[in-house]
Amino acid sequence: MSAPAMGTTRTAHSDASHKKKKGPGALATAYLVIYNVVMTAGWLVIAVGLVRAYLARGSYHGLYYSIEKPLKFFQTGALLEILHCAAGIVPSSVVLTGFQVLSRVFLTWAVTHSVQEVQSEDSVLLFVAAWTITEIIRYSFYTFSLLNHLPYLIKWARYTFFIVLYPMGVTGELLTIYAALPVVQKTGLYSITLPNKYNFSFDYHTFLILTMISYIPLFPQLYFHMLRQRKKVLGHVEEYSKVE
Amino acid sequence: MKHYEVEILDAKTKDKLCFLDKVEPNATIGEIKSMFTKSHPQFYPTRQSIRLDPKGKSLKDEDILQHLPVGTTATFYFRDLGAQISWVTVFLTEYAGPLIIYLLFYFRVPFIYAPKYDFTTSKHWVVHLACMCHSFHYVKRLLETLFVHRFSHGTMPLRNIFKNCTYYWGFAAWMAYYINHPLYTPPIYGEQQVKLALIMFLFCQIGNFSIHIALRNLRPPGSKTRKIPYPTKNPFTWIFLLVSCPNYTYELGSWLGFTLMTQCLPVAFFFIVGFIQMTVWAKGKHRSYQKEFPHYPTLRSPILPFVL
């Protein structure tokens, strides 16, 4: 779910060449192109940062620290995409986009940032790498689609890489949350106990466990949806390649 | 008297599902639905949506065949609304749940709180008061469902009962857990706060009931007519001057009162979620009043006077 947010309802972009619906106006399109270019660049910075840090250190442990700031900046920036849907300049559902972006932001801030002990875990690299590759492909896909010049390679990558990246990202996310559990339980992070004047309690440890459990019904649904999308979009390749 | 022929096609596949000949011109859609059920027993009438156009609006059961824009061979389209359940059944189930569930927490039935608290009672009088108010509210709702409300639709889709019960039962359990908790903290401003909250709650319960009676009296028994509601001799109905759906207004007031009385954050959340949902419903109802009645009073707002 947080992992490759491949956009379940974004095939409208891929059909942009022959289904001219009431899309964004010229100003909105210009803004979206800039937005997607900036995001592509941002995630490229993160990718380069990871590679350079690996080469400098000679190991793949603890690479999170070298890309912590751009990761936080660009992943949080994706919240704008919810506004794009709400404003109608992007044809996706607000709820679906909101869910995908918020789960990413949750993992970035409420787990990785908040529980410092997990930052050195290898599972963090697993989901960061998955997100990075996915986002570079996804944002360049949108950029090219908006400019009506979508190279088949990008389209293919967008609807193929997820097959590996999605499970990879989900594994990284789950392992990271799992690593955070003992720390959260010990420190009572983000938890409220009774008695208090609001007569309310919240156990973040239990909440994290429930979050992990929620992956069980959600992940297969999203994964198989994307496989179906792949068949639809890449299935009739022969007809489309002429139009492109 | 010329008889009509009626053919019913599937709205999606356009397959001929049913052909009825010698249909009376004054036959109603309801009667046609019953005839259709004879050949397709799994599609009982409340599950059928019959329309003139595959993508059009459903025709009403009261619509008469000869008054519809059809020739002597009428073509209708059928859409399956899915398994249906009666409104009465849904209401009774969704309201009985909170009544029972809250009491389970109030009596501190085992496995909820620590064993040493099993079957104990709270030492705070506001907790007893809250139980009485909550129980009164849901008993009132159950009785209104059985004796007061006159429903326009007989049924709703079956999946609604699961959705609705999860909402009502879930929130009831969540609220009841904290209010009846051994570590419950009574309201900051003590007796003053609770008394004010109780007055608000009772006032709005009476108000809500008054509106339900007024709405019932708009509609003769067994009918589904819609009329504009107006203030009656009962002062609690004078709010109709300012609001289209005062039943929702009073309901909000009741839960606001209950929130103040218990000073419990989950109750506040229940109030807020209810507020959002009732506002959506009130706006929809307000709009359909305006559409159906061209001289609908302009001073009225959907749910909150002048504001919303």
Short mmCIF file of C-alpha atoms in Angstrom, two decimals, chain B:
data_model
loop_
_atom_site.label_atom_id
_atom_site.label_comp_id
_atom_site.label_asym_id
_atom_site.label_seq_id
_atom_site.Cartn_x
_atom_site.Cartn_y
_atom_site.Cartn_z
CA MET B 1 -60.81 -1.28 -22.75
CA LYS B 2 -57.58 -1.68 -24.63
CA HIS B 3 -55.08 -3.88 -22.94
CA TYR B 4 -51.37 -3.18 -22.92
CA GLU B 5 -48.50 -5.51 -23.58
CA VAL B 6 -45.50 -5.14 -21.34
CA GLU B 7 -42.04 -6.42 -22.03
CA ILE B 8 -39.30 -6.22 -19.46
CA LEU B 9 -35.69 -6.19 -20.57
CA ASP B 10 -32.53 -6.42 -18.53
CA ALA B 11 -31.09 -2.91 -18.27
CA LYS B 12 -27.52 -4.11 -18.76
CA THR B 13 -27.75 -6.98 -21.24
CA LYS B 14 -31.04 -5.90 -22.90
CA ASP B 15 -32.16 -9.54 -22.76
CA LYS B 16 -35.92 -10.10 -22.83
CA LEU B 17 -36.67 -11.24 -19.32
CA CYS B 18 -40.44 -11.22 -19.26
CA PHE B 19 -43.42 -10.62 -21.53
CA LEU B 20 -46.79 -9.77 -20.06
CA ASP B 21 -49.85 -9.53 -22.23
CA LYS B 22 -53.36 -8.31 -21.41
CA VAL B 23 -52.13 -5.80 -18.83
CA GLU B 24 -54.80 -3.37 -17.63
CA PRO B 25 -54.11 0.25 -18.63
CA ASN B 26 -54.61 1.33 -15.01
CA ALA B 27 -52.18 -1.24 -13.68
CA THR B 28 -49.54 0.22 -11.39
CA ILE B 29 -45.81 -0.41 -11.58
CA GLY B 30 -46.20 -2.17 -8.24
CA GLU B 31 -48.65 -4.62 -9.80
CA ILE B 32 -46.35 -5.15 -12.79
CA LYS B 33 -43.51 -5.89 -10.39
CA SER B 34 -45.66 -8.57 -8.74
CA MET B 35 -46.34 -10.09 -12.14
CA PHE B 36 -42.63 -10.09 -12.91
CA THR B 37 -41.93 -11.88 -9.63
CA LYS B 38 -44.19 -14.72 -10.78
CA SER B 39 -41.80 -15.56 -13.61
CA HIS B 40 -38.66 -14.67 -11.65
CA PRO B 41 -39.37 -15.61 -8.02
CA GLN B 42 -35.87 -14.65 -6.87
CA PHE B 43 -36.57 -11.02 -7.77
CA TYR B 44 -39.19 -10.08 -5.22
CA PRO B 45 -40.81 -6.68 -5.88
CA THR B 46 -38.72 -4.61 -3.47
CA ARG B 47 -35.59 -5.82 -5.23
CA GLN B 48 -36.75 -4.61 -8.64
CA SER B 49 -35.90 -1.29 -10.18
CA ILE B 50 -38.11 -0.72 -13.21
CA ARG B 51 -37.32 2.20 -15.46
CA LEU B 52 -38.23 3.55 -18.89
CA ASP B 53 -34.61 4.01 -19.81
CA PRO B 54 -31.76 1.61 -18.95
CA LYS B 55 -29.86 4.43 -17.26
CA GLY B 56 -32.89 6.37 -16.11
CA LYS B 57 -34.54 6.85 -12.75
CA SER B 58 -36.60 4.14 -11.14
CA LEU B 59 -40.33 4.35 -11.66
CA LYS B 60 -42.49 4.52 -8.55
CA ASP B 61 -44.74 1.70 -7.47
CA GLU B 62 -47.72 4.09 -7.62
CA ASP B 63 -47.09 5.12 -11.26
CA ILE B 64 -49.91 4.04 -13.55
CA LEU B 65 -49.15 2.35 -16.85
CA GLN B 66 -51.41 4.46 -19.07
CA HIS B 67 -50.01 7.71 -17.64
CA LEU B 68 -46.47 6.79 -18.61
CA PRO B 69 -44.93 7.87 -21.94
CA VAL B 70 -45.25 4.41 -23.47
CA GLY B 71 -47.14 2.92 -26.38
CA THR B 72 -49.58 0.03 -26.03
CA THR B 73 -46.56 -2.23 -26.08
CA ALA B 74 -44.53 -0.86 -23.22
CA THR B 75 -40.84 -1.63 -22.83
CA PHE B 76 -39.35 -1.39 -19.38
CA TYR B 77 -35.85 -2.02 -18.17
CA PHE B 78 -35.10 -4.02 -15.06
CA ARG B 79 -32.22 -3.58 -12.64
CA ASP B 80 -31.60 -5.81 -9.66
CA LEU B 81 -31.19 -3.74 -6.51
CA GLY B 82 -29.68 -6.66 -4.66
CA ALA B 83 -30.96 -8.42 -1.58
CA GLN B 84 -33.22 -6.13 0.40
CA ILE B 85 -34.02 -5.80 4.06
CA SER B 86 -36.82 -3.80 5.61
CA TRP B 87 -36.07 -0.43 7.20
CA VAL B 88 -37.88 -1.52 10.34
CA THR B 89 -35.63 -4.56 10.72
CA VAL B 90 -32.49 -2.46 10.20
CA PHE B 91 -33.58 0.21 12.67
CA LEU B 92 -34.56 -2.29 15.35
CA THR B 93 -31.27 -4.14 15.03
CA GLU B 94 -29.04 -1.11 14.89
CA TYR B 95 -30.75 0.49 17.91
CA ALA B 96 -31.13 -2.61 20.09
CA GLY B 97 -27.36 -3.15 19.88
CA PRO B 98 -26.26 0.09 21.59
CA LEU B 99 -28.92 -0.35 24.26
CA ILE B 100 -27.65 -3.79 25.24
CA ILE B 101 -23.96 -3.12 24.66
CA TYR B 102 -23.88 0.00 26.84
CA LEU B 103 -25.55 -1.91 29.66
CA LEU B 104 -22.92 -4.65 29.43
CA PHE B 105 -20.24 -2.04 30.11
CA TYR B 106 -22.35 -0.28 32.75
CA PHE B 107 -22.74 -3.49 34.74
CA ARG B 108 -19.05 -4.24 34.17
CA VAL B 109 -19.64 -7.67 32.81
CA PRO B 110 -16.46 -9.87 33.00
CA PHE B 111 -13.63 -9.68 30.43
CA ILE B 112 -14.00 -5.95 29.81
CA TYR B 113 -12.21 -4.41 32.76
CA ALA B 114 -9.82 -5.96 35.27
CA PRO B 115 -11.41 -8.91 37.12
CA LYS B 116 -11.51 -7.10 40.47
CA TYR B 117 -14.07 -4.71 38.95
CA ASP B 118 -16.46 -7.40 37.63
CA PHE B 119 -20.08 -6.54 38.38
CA THR B 120 -19.09 -3.49 40.44
CA THR B 121 -20.77 -0.12 39.92
CA SER B 122 -19.21 3.28 39.43
CA LYS B 123 -19.03 5.59 42.41
CA HIS B 124 -19.81 8.65 40.26
CA TRP B 125 -23.50 9.59 40.04
CA VAL B 126 -22.96 11.12 36.56
CA VAL B 127 -22.14 7.62 35.29
CA HIS B 128 -25.55 6.36 36.45
CA LEU B 129 -27.21 9.40 34.91
CA ALA B 130 -25.38 8.84 31.64
CA CYS B 131 -26.55 5.24 31.52
CA MET B 132 -30.13 6.33 32.05
CA CYS B 133 -29.89 8.95 29.33
CA HIS B 134 -28.21 6.66 26.81
CA SER B 135 -30.71 3.86 27.48
CA PHE B 136 -33.66 6.25 27.35
CA HIS B 137 -32.44 7.55 23.99
CA TYR B 138 -32.29 4.14 22.37
CA VAL B 139 -35.55 2.90 23.92
CA LYS B 140 -37.15 6.03 22.49
CA ARG B 141 -35.68 5.23 19.07
CA LEU B 142 -36.94 1.65 19.19
CA LEU B 143 -40.45 2.75 20.16
CA GLU B 144 -40.47 5.42 17.46
CA THR B 145 -39.46 2.80 14.91
CA LEU B 146 -42.34 0.57 15.96
CA PHE B 147 -45.07 3.18 16.49
CA VAL B 148 -44.20 6.58 15.10
CA HIS B 149 -42.21 6.58 11.86
CA ARG B 150 -43.90 6.19 8.48
CA PHE B 151 -41.24 5.06 6.02
CA SER B 152 -41.28 6.09 2.32
CA HIS B 153 -39.30 3.07 1.29
CA GLY B 154 -40.06 -0.36 2.64
CA THR B 155 -36.56 -1.71 2.16
CA MET B 156 -32.89 -0.89 1.77
CA PRO B 157 -29.97 -2.98 0.44
CA LEU B 158 -28.97 -5.82 2.75
CA ARG B 159 -25.35 -4.71 3.09
CA ASN B 160 -26.54 -1.58 4.87
CA ILE B 161 -27.39 -3.51 7.99
CA PHE B 162 -23.75 -4.56 8.42
CA LYS B 163 -22.48 -1.07 7.76
CA ASN B 164 -25.02 0.59 10.07
CA CYS B 165 -24.67 -1.89 12.90
CA THR B 166 -20.88 -1.62 12.82
CA TYR B 167 -21.24 2.14 13.18
CA TYR B 168 -23.81 2.21 15.97
CA TRP B 169 -22.61 -0.82 17.90
CA GLY B 170 -18.94 0.11 17.50
CA PHE B 171 -19.37 3.66 18.77
CA ALA B 172 -21.65 2.51 21.59
CA ALA B 173 -18.98 0.09 22.81
CA TRP B 174 -16.24 2.70 22.47
CA MET B 175 -18.15 5.34 24.45
CA ALA B 176 -19.47 2.94 27.04
CA TYR B 177 -15.98 1.55 27.70
CA TYR B 178 -14.67 4.90 28.89
CA ILE B 179 -17.73 6.25 30.66
CA ASN B 180 -18.09 3.11 32.75
CA HIS B 181 -14.35 2.62 33.26
CA PRO B 182 -13.13 2.31 36.86
CA LEU B 183 -10.69 5.16 36.10
CA TYR B 184 -13.39 7.45 34.66
CA THR B 185 -12.90 11.15 35.51
CA PRO B 186 -16.13 13.12 36.04
CA PRO B 187 -16.65 16.52 34.33
CA ILE B 188 -14.38 19.37 35.42
CA TYR B 189 -17.15 21.76 36.37
CA GLY B 190 -18.94 19.06 38.31
CA GLU B 191 -22.62 19.29 39.17
CA GLN B 192 -23.17 22.56 37.28
CA GLN B 193 -21.85 21.08 34.05
CA VAL B 194 -23.83 17.87 34.39
CA LYS B 195 -27.09 19.67 35.24
CA LEU B 196 -26.78 22.01 32.25
CA ALA B 197 -25.93 19.09 29.99
CA LEU B 198 -28.91 17.10 31.26
CA ILE B 199 -31.30 19.99 30.58
CA MET B 200 -29.89 20.31 27.05
CA PHE B 201 -30.23 16.56 26.52
CA LEU B 202 -33.82 16.32 27.76
CA PHE B 203 -34.92 19.45 25.91
CA CYS B 204 -33.57 18.03 22.67
CA GLN B 205 -35.03 14.57 23.26
CA ILE B 206 -38.49 16.14 23.65
CA GLY B 207 -37.80 18.35 20.65
CA ASN B 208 -36.72 15.43 18.49
CA PHE B 209 -39.79 13.44 19.51
CA SER B 210 -42.07 16.41 18.75
CA ILE B 211 -40.64 16.67 15.26
CA HIS B 212 -41.11 12.94 14.65
CA ILE B 213 -44.76 13.23 15.67
CA ALA B 214 -45.25 16.31 13.48
CA LEU B 215 -43.73 14.54 10.48
CA ARG B 216 -45.86 11.46 11.11
CA ASN B 217 -49.00 13.58 11.15
CA LEU B 218 -48.12 15.02 7.75
CA ARG B 219 -48.62 11.63 6.28
CA PRO B 220 -51.89 9.65 6.41
CA PRO B 221 -51.49 6.00 7.47
CA GLY B 222 -50.16 3.75 4.71
CA SER B 223 -49.31 6.66 2.43
CA LYS B 224 -46.02 7.85 1.04
CA THR B 225 -46.99 11.46 0.32
CA ARG B 226 -44.54 14.27 0.93
CA LYS B 227 -45.68 17.65 2.26
CA ILE B 228 -43.87 20.68 3.60
CA PRO B 229 -43.74 20.48 7.39
CA TYR B 230 -44.90 23.58 9.28
CA PRO B 231 -44.83 24.64 12.94
CA THR B 232 -47.73 23.26 15.00
CA LYS B 233 -49.15 24.29 18.35
CA ASN B 234 -46.24 22.47 20.03
CA PRO B 235 -43.50 25.08 20.69
CA PHE B 236 -40.83 22.50 20.00
CA THR B 237 -41.94 22.50 16.36
CA TRP B 238 -41.60 26.25 15.93
CA ILE B 239 -38.03 25.58 14.84
CA PHE B 240 -39.54 24.58 11.46
CA LEU B 241 -39.58 28.33 10.75
CA LEU B 242 -35.80 28.30 10.56
CA VAL B 243 -34.77 24.76 9.69
CA SER B 244 -35.80 22.05 7.21
CA CYS B 245 -34.70 19.06 9.29
CA PRO B 246 -35.11 19.99 12.96
CA ASN B 247 -35.13 16.33 13.90
CA TYR B 248 -31.41 16.34 13.06
CA THR B 249 -30.91 19.67 14.81
CA TYR B 250 -32.38 18.28 18.02
CA GLU B 251 -30.41 15.06 17.64
CA LEU B 252 -27.20 17.10 17.49
CA GLY B 253 -28.28 18.96 20.60
CA SER B 254 -28.91 15.71 22.45
CA TRP B 255 -25.46 14.34 21.68
CA LEU B 256 -23.81 17.65 22.46
CA GLY B 257 -25.55 17.48 25.81
CA PHE B 258 -24.36 13.92 26.33
CA THR B 259 -20.80 14.94 25.43
CA LEU B 260 -20.87 17.72 28.02
CA MET B 261 -22.44 15.43 30.58
CA THR B 262 -19.79 12.74 30.26
CA GLN B 263 -16.82 14.87 29.17
CA CYS B 264 -15.62 11.95 27.12
CA LEU B 265 -13.63 12.38 23.91
CA PRO B 266 -15.08 9.32 22.11
CA VAL B 267 -18.55 10.80 22.68
CA ALA B 268 -17.30 14.02 21.09
CA PHE B 269 -16.08 12.01 18.09
CA PHE B 270 -19.47 10.30 17.81
CA PHE B 271 -21.09 13.74 17.89
CA ILE B 272 -18.79 15.06 15.16
CA VAL B 273 -19.26 12.09 12.85
CA GLY B 274 -23.01 12.26 13.40
CA PHE B 275 -22.92 15.98 12.70
CA ILE B 276 -21.22 15.43 9.36
CA GLN B 277 -23.59 12.65 8.30
CA MET B 278 -26.74 14.45 9.39
CA THR B 279 -25.62 17.63 7.66
CA VAL B 280 -25.21 15.68 4.41
CA TRP B 281 -28.69 14.19 4.83
CA ALA B 282 -30.24 17.52 5.81
CA LYS B 283 -28.76 19.29 2.79
CA GLY B 284 -30.10 16.56 0.52
CA LYS B 285 -33.57 16.73 2.05
CA HIS B 286 -33.54 20.54 1.91
CA ARG B 287 -32.64 20.44 -1.77
CA SER B 288 -35.39 17.95 -2.60
CA TYR B 289 -37.94 20.07 -0.71
CA GLN B 290 -36.85 23.08 -2.76
CA LYS B 291 -37.08 21.12 -6.00
CA GLU B 292 -40.46 19.59 -5.26
CA PHE B 293 -42.11 22.70 -3.80
CA PRO B 294 -41.43 25.89 -5.77
CA HIS B 295 -42.61 28.19 -2.95
CA TYR B 296 -40.60 26.49 -0.24
CA PRO B 297 -39.91 28.94 2.63
CA THR B 298 -36.68 30.78 1.95
CA LEU B 299 -35.88 31.56 5.58
CA ARG B 300 -35.14 27.88 6.28
CA SER B 301 -31.63 26.38 6.42
CA PRO B 302 -31.04 22.64 6.19
CA ILE B 303 -29.93 21.91 9.76
CA LEU B 304 -28.56 24.90 11.70
CA PRO B 305 -30.57 28.16 11.67
CA PHE B 306 -28.95 30.66 9.27
CA VAL B 307 -25.65 28.81 9.41
CA LEU B 308 -25.76 25.41 7.73
#
